[in-house]
CSV table of C-alpha atoms in Angstrom, one decimal:
chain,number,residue,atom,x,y,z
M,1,UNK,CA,0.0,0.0,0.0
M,2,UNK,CA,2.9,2.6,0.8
M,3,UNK,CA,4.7,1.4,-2.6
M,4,UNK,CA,1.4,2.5,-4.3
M,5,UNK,CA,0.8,6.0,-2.3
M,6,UNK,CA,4.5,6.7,-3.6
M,7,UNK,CA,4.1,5.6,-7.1
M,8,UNK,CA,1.0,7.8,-7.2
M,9,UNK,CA,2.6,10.4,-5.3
M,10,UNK,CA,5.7,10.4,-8.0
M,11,UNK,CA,3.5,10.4,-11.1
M,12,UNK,CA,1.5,13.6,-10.0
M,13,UNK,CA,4.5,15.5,-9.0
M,14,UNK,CA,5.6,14.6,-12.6
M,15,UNK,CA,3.0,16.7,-14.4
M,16,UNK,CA,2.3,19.3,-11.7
M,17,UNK,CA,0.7,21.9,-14.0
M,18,UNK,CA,-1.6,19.2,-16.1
M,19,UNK,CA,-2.5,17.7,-12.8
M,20,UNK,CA,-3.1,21.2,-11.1
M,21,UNK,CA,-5.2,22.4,-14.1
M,22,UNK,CA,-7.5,18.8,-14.3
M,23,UNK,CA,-7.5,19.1,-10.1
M,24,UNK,CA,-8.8,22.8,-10.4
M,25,UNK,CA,-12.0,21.5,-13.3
M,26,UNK,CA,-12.3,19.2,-10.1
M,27,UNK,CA,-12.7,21.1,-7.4
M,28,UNK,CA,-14.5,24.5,-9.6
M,29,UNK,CA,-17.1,21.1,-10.1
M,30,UNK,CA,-17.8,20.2,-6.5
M,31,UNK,CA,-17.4,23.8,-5.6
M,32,UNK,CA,-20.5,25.1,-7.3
M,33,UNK,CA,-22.0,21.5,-6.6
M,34,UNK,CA,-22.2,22.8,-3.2
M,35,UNK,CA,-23.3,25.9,-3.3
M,36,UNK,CA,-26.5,25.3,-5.5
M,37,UNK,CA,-27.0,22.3,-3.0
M,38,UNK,CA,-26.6,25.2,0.0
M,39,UNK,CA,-28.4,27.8,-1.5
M,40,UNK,CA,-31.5,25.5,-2.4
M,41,UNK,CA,-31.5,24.5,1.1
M,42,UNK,CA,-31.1,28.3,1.6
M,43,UNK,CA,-34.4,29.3,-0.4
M,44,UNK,CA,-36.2,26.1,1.5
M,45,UNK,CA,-35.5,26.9,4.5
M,46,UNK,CA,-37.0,30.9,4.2
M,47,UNK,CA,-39.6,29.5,2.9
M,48,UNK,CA,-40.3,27.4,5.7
M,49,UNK,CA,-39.3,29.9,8.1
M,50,UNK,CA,-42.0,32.8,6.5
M,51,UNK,CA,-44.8,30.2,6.1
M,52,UNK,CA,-44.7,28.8,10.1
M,53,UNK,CA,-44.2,25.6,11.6
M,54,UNK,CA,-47.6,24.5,10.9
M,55,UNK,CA,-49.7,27.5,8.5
M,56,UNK,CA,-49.0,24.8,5.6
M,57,UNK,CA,-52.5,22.9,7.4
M,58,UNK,CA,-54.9,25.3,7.8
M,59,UNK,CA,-57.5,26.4,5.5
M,60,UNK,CA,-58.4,30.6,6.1
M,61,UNK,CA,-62.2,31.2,5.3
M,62,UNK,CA,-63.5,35.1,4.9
M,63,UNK,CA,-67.2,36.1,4.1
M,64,UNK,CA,-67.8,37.2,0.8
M,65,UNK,CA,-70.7,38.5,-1.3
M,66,UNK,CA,-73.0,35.8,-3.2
M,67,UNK,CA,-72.7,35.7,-7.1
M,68,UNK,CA,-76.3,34.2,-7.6
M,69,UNK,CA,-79.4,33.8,-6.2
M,70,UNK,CA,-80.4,30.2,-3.7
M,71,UNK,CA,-83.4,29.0,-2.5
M,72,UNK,CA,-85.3,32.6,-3.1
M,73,UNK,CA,-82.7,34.7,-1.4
M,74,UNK,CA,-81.2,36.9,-4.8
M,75,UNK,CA,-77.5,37.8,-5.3
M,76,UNK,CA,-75.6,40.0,-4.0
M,77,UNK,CA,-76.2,39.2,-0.4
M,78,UNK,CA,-73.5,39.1,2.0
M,79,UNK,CA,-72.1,36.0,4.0
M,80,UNK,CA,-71.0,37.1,7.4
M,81,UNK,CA,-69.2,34.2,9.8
M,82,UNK,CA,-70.3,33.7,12.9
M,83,UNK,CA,-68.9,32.1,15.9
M,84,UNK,CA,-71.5,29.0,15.8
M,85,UNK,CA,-69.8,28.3,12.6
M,86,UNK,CA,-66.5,27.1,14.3
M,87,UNK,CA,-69.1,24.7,15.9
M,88,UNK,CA,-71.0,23.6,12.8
M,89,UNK,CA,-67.3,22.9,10.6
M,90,UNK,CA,-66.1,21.4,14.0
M,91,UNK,CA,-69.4,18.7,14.0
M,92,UNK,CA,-68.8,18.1,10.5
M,93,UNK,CA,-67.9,13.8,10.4
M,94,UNK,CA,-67.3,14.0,6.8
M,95,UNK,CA,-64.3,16.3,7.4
M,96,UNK,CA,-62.4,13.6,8.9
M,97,UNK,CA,-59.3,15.3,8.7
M,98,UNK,CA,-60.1,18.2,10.4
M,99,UNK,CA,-58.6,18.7,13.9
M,100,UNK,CA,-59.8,22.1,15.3
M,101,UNK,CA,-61.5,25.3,13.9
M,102,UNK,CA,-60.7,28.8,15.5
M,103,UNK,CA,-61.4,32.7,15.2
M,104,UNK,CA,-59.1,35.8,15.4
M,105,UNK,CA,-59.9,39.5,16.2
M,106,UNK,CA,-57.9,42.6,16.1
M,107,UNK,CA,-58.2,45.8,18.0
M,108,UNK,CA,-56.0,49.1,17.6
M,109,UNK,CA,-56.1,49.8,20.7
M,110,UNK,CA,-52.8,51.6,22.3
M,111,UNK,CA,-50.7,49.5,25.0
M,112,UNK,CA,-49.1,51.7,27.5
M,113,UNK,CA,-46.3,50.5,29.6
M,114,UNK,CA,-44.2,53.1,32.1
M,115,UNK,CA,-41.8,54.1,29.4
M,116,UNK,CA,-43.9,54.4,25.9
M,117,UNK,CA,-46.8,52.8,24.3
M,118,UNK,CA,-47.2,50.2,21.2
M,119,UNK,CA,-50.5,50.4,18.7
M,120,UNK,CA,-52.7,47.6,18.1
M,121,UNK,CA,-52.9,43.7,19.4
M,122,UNK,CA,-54.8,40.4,18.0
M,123,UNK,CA,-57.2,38.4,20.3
M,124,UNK,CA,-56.9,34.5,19.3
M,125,UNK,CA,-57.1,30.9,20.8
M,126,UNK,CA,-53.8,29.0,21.8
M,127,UNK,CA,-54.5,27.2,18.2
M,128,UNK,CA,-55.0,30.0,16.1
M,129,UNK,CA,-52.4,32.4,14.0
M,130,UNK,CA,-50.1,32.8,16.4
M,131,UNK,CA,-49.4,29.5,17.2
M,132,UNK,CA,-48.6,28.8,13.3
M,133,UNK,CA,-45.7,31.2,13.6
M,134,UNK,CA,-42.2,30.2,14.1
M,135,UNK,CA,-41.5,32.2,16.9
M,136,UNK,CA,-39.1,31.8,20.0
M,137,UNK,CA,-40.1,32.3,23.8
M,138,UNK,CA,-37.7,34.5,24.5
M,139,UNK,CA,-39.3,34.1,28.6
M,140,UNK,CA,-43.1,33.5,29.7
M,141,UNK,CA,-45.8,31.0,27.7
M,142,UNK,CA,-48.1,31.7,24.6
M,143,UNK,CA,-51.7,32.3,25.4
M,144,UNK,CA,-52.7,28.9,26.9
M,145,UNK,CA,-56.1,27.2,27.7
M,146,UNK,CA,-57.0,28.4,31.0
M,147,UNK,CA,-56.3,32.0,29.1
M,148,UNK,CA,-59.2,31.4,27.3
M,149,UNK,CA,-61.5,29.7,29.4
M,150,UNK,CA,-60.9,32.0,32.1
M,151,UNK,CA,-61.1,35.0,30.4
M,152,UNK,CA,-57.7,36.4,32.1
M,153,UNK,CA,-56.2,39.5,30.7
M,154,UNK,CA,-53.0,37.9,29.8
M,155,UNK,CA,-51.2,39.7,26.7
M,156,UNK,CA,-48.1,38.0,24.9
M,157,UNK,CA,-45.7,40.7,23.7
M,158,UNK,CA,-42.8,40.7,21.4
M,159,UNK,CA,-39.1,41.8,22.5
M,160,UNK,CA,-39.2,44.7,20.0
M,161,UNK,CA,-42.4,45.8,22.3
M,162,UNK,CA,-40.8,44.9,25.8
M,163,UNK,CA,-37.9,47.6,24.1
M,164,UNK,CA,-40.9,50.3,23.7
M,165,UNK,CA,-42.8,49.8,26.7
M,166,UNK,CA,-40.0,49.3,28.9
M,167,UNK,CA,-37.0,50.7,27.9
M,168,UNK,CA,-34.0,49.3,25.8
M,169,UNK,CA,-32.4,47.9,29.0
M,170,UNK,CA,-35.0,45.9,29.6
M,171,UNK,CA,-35.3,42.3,30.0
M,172,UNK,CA,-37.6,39.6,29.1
M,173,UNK,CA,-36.9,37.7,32.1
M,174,UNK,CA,-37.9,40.5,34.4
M,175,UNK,CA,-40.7,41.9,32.1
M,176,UNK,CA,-43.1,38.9,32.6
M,177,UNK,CA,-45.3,39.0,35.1
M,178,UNK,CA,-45.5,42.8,35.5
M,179,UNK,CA,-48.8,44.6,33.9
M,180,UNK,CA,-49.2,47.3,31.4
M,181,UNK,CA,-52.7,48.9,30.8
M,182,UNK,CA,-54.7,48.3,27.8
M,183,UNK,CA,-58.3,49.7,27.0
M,184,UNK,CA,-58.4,51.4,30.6
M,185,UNK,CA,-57.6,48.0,32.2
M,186,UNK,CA,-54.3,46.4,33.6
M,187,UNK,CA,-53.3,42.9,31.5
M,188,UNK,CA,-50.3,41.1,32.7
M,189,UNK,CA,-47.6,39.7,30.9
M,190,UNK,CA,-47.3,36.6,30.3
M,191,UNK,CA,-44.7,35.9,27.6
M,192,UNK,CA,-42.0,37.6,25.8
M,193,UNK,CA,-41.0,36.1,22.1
M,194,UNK,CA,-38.8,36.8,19.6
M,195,UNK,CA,-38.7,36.4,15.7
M,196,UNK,CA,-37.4,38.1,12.3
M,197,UNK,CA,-40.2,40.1,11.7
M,198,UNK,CA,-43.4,39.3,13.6
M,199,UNK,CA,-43.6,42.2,16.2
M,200,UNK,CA,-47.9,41.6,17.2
M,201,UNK,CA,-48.9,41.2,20.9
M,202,UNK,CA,-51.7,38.7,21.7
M,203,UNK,CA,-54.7,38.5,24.1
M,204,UNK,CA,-57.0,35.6,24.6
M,205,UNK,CA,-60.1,35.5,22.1
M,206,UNK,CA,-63.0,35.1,24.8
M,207,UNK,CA,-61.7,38.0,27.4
M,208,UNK,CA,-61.3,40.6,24.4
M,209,UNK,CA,-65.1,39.0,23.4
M,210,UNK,CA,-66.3,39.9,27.0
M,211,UNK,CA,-64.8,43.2,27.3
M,212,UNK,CA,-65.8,44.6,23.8
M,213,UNK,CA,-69.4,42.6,23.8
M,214,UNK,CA,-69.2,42.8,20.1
M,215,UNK,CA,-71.8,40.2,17.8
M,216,UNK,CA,-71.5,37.0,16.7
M,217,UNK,CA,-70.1,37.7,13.5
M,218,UNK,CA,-66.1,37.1,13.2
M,219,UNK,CA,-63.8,38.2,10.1
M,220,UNK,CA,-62.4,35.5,9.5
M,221,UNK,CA,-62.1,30.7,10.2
M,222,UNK,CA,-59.3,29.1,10.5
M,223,UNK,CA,-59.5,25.3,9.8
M,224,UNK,CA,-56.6,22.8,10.8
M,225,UNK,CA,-56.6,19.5,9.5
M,226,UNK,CA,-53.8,16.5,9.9
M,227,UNK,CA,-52.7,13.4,7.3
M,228,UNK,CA,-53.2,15.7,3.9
M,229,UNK,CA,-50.6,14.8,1.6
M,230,UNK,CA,-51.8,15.4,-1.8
M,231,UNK,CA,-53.4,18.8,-3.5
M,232,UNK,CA,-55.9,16.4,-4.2
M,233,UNK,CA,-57.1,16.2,-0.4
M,234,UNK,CA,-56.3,19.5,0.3
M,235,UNK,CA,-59.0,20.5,-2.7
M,236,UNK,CA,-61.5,18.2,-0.6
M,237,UNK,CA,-61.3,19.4,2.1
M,238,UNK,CA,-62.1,22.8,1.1
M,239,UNK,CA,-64.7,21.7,-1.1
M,240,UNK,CA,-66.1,19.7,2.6
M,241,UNK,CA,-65.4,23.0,4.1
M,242,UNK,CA,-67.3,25.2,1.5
M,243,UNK,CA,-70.6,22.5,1.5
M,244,UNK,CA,-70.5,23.1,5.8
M,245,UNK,CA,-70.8,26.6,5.5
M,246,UNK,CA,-73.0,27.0,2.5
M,247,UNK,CA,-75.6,24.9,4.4
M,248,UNK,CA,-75.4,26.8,7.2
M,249,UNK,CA,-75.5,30.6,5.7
M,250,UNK,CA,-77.6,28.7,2.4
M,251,UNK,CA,-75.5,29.6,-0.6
M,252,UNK,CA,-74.9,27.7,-3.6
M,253,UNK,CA,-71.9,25.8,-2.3
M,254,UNK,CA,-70.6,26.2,-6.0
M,255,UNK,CA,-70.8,30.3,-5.4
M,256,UNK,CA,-67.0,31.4,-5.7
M,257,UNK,CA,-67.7,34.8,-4.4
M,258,UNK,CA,-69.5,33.8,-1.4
M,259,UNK,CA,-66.4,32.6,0.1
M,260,UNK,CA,-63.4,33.6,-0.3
M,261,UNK,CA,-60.5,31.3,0.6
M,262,UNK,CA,-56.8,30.4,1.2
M,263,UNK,CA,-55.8,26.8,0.6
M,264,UNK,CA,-52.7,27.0,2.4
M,265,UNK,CA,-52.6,22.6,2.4
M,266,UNK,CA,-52.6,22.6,-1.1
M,267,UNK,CA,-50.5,25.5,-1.7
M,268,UNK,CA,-47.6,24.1,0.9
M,269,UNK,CA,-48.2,20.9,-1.3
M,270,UNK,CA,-47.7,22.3,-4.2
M,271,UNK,CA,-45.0,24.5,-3.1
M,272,UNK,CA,-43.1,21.1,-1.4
M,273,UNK,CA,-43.1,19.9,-5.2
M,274,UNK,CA,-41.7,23.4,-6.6
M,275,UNK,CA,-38.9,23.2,-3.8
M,276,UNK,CA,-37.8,19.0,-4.7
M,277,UNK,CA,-38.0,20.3,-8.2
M,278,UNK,CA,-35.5,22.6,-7.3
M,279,UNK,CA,-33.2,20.3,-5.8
M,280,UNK,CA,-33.1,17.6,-8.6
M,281,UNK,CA,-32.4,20.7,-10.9
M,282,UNK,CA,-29.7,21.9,-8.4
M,283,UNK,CA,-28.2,18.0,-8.5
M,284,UNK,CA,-28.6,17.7,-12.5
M,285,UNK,CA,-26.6,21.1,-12.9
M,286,UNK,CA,-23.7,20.6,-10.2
M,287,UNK,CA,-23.6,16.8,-12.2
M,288,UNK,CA,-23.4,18.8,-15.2
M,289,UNK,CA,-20.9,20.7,-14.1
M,290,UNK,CA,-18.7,18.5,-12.1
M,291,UNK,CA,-18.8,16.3,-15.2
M,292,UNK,CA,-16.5,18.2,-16.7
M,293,UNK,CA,-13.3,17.8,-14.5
M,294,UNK,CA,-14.0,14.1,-14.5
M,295,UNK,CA,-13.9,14.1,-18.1
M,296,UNK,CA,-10.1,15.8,-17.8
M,297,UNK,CA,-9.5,13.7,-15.2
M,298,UNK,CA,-9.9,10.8,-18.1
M,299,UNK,CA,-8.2,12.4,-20.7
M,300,UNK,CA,-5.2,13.2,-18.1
M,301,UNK,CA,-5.2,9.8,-17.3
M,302,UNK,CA,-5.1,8.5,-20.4
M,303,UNK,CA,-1.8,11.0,-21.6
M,304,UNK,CA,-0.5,9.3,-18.5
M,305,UNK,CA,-0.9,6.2,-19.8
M,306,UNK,CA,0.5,7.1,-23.6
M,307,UNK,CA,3.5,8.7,-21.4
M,308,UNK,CA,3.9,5.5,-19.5
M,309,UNK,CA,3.7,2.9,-22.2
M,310,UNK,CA,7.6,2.0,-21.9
M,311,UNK,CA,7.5,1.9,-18.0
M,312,UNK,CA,4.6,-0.5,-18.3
M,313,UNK,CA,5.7,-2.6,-21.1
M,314,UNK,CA,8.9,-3.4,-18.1
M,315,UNK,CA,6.5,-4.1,-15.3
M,316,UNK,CA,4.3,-6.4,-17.2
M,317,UNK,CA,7.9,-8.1,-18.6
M,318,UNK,CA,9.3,-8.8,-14.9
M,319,UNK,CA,6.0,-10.2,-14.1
M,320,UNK,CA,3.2,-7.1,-13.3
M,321,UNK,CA,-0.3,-8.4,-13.3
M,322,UNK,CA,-2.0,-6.8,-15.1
M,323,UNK,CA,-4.5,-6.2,-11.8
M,324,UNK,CA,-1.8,-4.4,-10.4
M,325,UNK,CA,-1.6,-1.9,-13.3
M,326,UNK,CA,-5.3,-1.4,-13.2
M,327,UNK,CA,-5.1,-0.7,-9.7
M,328,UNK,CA,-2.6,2.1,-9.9
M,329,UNK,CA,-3.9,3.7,-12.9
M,330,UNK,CA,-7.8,3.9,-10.9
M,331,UNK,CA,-5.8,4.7,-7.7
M,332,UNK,CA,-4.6,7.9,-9.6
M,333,UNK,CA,-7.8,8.8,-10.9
M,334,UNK,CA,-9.6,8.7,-7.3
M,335,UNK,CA,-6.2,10.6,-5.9
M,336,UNK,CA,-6.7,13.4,-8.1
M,337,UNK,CA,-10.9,13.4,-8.1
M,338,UNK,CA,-10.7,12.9,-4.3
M,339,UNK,CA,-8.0,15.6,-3.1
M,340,UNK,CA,-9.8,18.5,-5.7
M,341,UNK,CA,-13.0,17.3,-4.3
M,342,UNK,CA,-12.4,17.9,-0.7
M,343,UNK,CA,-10.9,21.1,-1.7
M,344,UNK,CA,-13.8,22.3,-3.6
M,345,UNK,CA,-16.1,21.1,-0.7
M,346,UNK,CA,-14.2,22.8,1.8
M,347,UNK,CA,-14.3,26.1,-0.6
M,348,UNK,CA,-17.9,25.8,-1.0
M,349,UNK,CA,-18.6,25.4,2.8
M,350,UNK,CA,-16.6,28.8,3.5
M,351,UNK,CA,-18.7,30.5,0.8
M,352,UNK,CA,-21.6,29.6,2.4
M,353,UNK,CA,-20.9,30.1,5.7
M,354,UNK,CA,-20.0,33.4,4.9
M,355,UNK,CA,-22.9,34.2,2.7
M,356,UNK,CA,-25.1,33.1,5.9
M,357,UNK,CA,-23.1,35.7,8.3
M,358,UNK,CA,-24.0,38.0,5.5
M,359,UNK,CA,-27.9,37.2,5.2
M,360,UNK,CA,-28.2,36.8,8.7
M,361,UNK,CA,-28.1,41.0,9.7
M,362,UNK,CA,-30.6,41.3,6.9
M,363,UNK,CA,-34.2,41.4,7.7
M,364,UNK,CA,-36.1,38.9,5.8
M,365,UNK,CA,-33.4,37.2,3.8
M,366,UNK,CA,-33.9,35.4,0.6
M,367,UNK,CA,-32.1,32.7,1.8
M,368,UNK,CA,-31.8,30.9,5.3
M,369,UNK,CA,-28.8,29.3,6.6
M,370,UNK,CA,-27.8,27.9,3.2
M,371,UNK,CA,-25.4,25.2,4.2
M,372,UNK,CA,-25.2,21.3,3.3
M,373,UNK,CA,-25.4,18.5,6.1
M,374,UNK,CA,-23.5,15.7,6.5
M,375,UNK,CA,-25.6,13.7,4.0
M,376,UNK,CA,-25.2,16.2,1.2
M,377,UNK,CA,-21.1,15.9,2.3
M,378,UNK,CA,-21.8,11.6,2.2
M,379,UNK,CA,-23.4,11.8,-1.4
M,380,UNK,CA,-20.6,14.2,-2.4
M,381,UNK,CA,-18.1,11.9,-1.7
M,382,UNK,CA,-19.7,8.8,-2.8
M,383,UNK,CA,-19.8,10.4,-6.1
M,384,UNK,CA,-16.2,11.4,-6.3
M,385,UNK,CA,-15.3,8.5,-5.4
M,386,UNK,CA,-17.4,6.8,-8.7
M,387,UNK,CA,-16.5,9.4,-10.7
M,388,UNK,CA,-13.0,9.0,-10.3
M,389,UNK,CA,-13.0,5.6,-11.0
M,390,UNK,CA,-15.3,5.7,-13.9
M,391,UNK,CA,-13.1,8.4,-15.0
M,392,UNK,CA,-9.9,6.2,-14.5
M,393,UNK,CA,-11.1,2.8,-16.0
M,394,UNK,CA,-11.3,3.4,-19.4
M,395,UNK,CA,-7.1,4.5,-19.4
M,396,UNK,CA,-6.6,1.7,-17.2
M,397,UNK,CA,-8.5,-1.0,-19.4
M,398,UNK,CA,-6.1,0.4,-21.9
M,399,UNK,CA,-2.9,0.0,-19.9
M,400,UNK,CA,-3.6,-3.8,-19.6
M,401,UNK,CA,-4.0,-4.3,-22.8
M,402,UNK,CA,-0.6,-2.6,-23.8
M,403,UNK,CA,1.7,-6.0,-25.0
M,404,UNK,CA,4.7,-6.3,-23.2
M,405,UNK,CA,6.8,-6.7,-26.4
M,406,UNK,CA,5.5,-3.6,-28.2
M,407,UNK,CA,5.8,-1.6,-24.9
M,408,UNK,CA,9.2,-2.2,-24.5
M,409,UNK,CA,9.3,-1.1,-28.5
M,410,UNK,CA,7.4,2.3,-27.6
M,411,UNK,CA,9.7,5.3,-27.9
């Protein structure tokens, strides 16, 4: 094995510059290999990171106006939601897939703490809008269950409004449990969270409900359903959500305009398929690409070889197998595709990483920590590894089949 690391080792430093310029094709290969693979993870995961952990789900229903007449009511009438709808979709046992139903209000009401005062908040239920959000508790909870059925003036705040109501020195930690006032009444804190660009504060649904005493009627549903995997399901289930509702407000459940919609199941689905699209084309190109060091990597191997004739014409004449000259003549091949490789990896991760550090002081980035895990890194290797030696066999199927006699002839 050391005999063969040194022949290899000797026959690379023999051609530096044609090895250097065939390593370079290499490694410019993996190189951009990796950082389509990073940035298509990138664009992935801002997508996932704008959408929420779990908004690709849901199903968002708004009132609309109906575009004909139904069962002697004319067109033109408008659908307003209602509370008892949540329990109507809810009761609904053809909508097997559905696993809650929940309302949101908003109110631009001022907060005031001791050291300034933030516009505006959203009442919701522990399932609803909020929740969908990828957000991180910086201290506190989220508007919880007892919230709601106790009616408690608890109010979740983000760190950009702990800044404004408390002062830029203050802290999260400290914050929660204190009280600010609120529509001439004192709510207490009971979580601090942080994200990118979400900046909203939140009440429970049913206290806002009791202190406003507004109607029944709500802007807006938000269905959540489980086990949807196709846009096919996810265009059921809205249809199953339309029929509910169109019984209960009677519409014509085929009435576009009465209800206006957003399939976010079948729109994550069919967004899922955009983004594996995107990787296959970001694995054809970088093949595409890398393809064409390996293909110097073959035609250096096979000047080698030409070179070499002589020197293998003696080894096969004092008894070389011809297993042995394969052997070396791949082992080159995979030396050269292997050490580029690494270095083009190791390039590419250093691009990346510092085209993340970059990103990552920008506020809604295009991309989102575009690096490559240790599978991408696996593949990457498995491939050089092949495509060195496919690149290598052909020369080395040649060598073999060099003659002893006429070797020893070659000039």
């Amino acid at each position: 094995m050391l005999d063969l690391i040194h022949e290899i080792g000797q026959t690379l430093r023999n051609s530096r510059l044609r090895t250097f310029l065939t390593g370079l094709a290499v490694a410019w290969g993996v190189f951009m290999l990796i950082i389509l693979l990073g940035m298509a993870r990138g664009v992935q995961n801002s997508f996932n990171d704008n959408m929420g952990s779990s908004v690709n789900n849901t199903i968002v229903v708004w009132g609309g106006m109906t575009g004909k007449g139904y069962k002697g009511y004319k067109a033109g009438r408008r659908i307003n939601l209602k509370e008892s709808d949540m329990t109507a979709v809810a009761k609904d046992k053809d909508n097997i897939n559905l696993t809650q139903v929940s309302t949101t209000a908003s109110s631009t009401a001022n907060i005031i703490g001791p050291k300034g005062i933030v516009s505006g908040f959203d009442a919701v239920f522990p399932e609803a809008d909020f929740s969908m959000a990828r957000v991180t508790m910086t201290a506190g909870r989220r508007i919880n269950g007892p919230d709601i059925s106790g009616r408690r003036r608890s109010i979740l705040i983000s760190e950009d409004s702990m800044h404004r109501l408390f002062g830029n020195d203050a802290k999260a930690e400290d914050v929660v449990g204190k009280t600010i006032r609120c529509m001439d009444l004192s709510w207490n804190i009971v979580g601090v969270y942080n994200h990118r660009w979400q900046t909203g504060s939140y009440v429970p649904y049913t206290t806002y409900k009791a202190i406003t005493g507004f109607d029944d009627n709500v802007e807006s549903l938000t269905a959540e359903y489980e086990g949807i995997v196709t846009e096919e399901e996810g265009d059921a289930a809205e249809e199953r959500l339309r029929a509910t509702l169109a019984s209960t407000h009677s519409f014509d459940r085929e009435d576009n305009s009465a209800l206006w919609t957003w399939n976010r199941l079948s729109q994550s689905i069919s967004s899922g398929k955009a983004l594996i699209y995107l990787q296959w084309a970001t694995w054809v190109i970088g093949i595409f690409t890398l393809l064409t060091g390996i293909v110097g990597v073959s035609n250096i191997m096979f000047v080698s070889v030409r070179e070499r004739t002589h020197e293998i014409g003696i080894r096969r004449a004092i008894g070389a197998k011809p297993r042995s000259i394969l052997t070396q003549i791949l082992a080159e091949s995979v030396a050269i595709t292997a050490i580029s490789g690494y270095a083009g990896v190791f390039l590419g991760m250093l691009v990346l990483q510092a085209i993340d550090a970059i990103l990552s002081n920008t506020d809604n980035p295009p991309v989102s920590n575009p690096t490559v895990d240790i599978s991408i890194a696996v593949q990457v290797t498995i491939t050089l590894v092949i495509a060195g030696a496919l690149a290598g066999l052909l020369p080395a199927l040649k060598a073999i089949k060099v003659k002893p006699v006429e070797a020893l002839r070659d000039e």
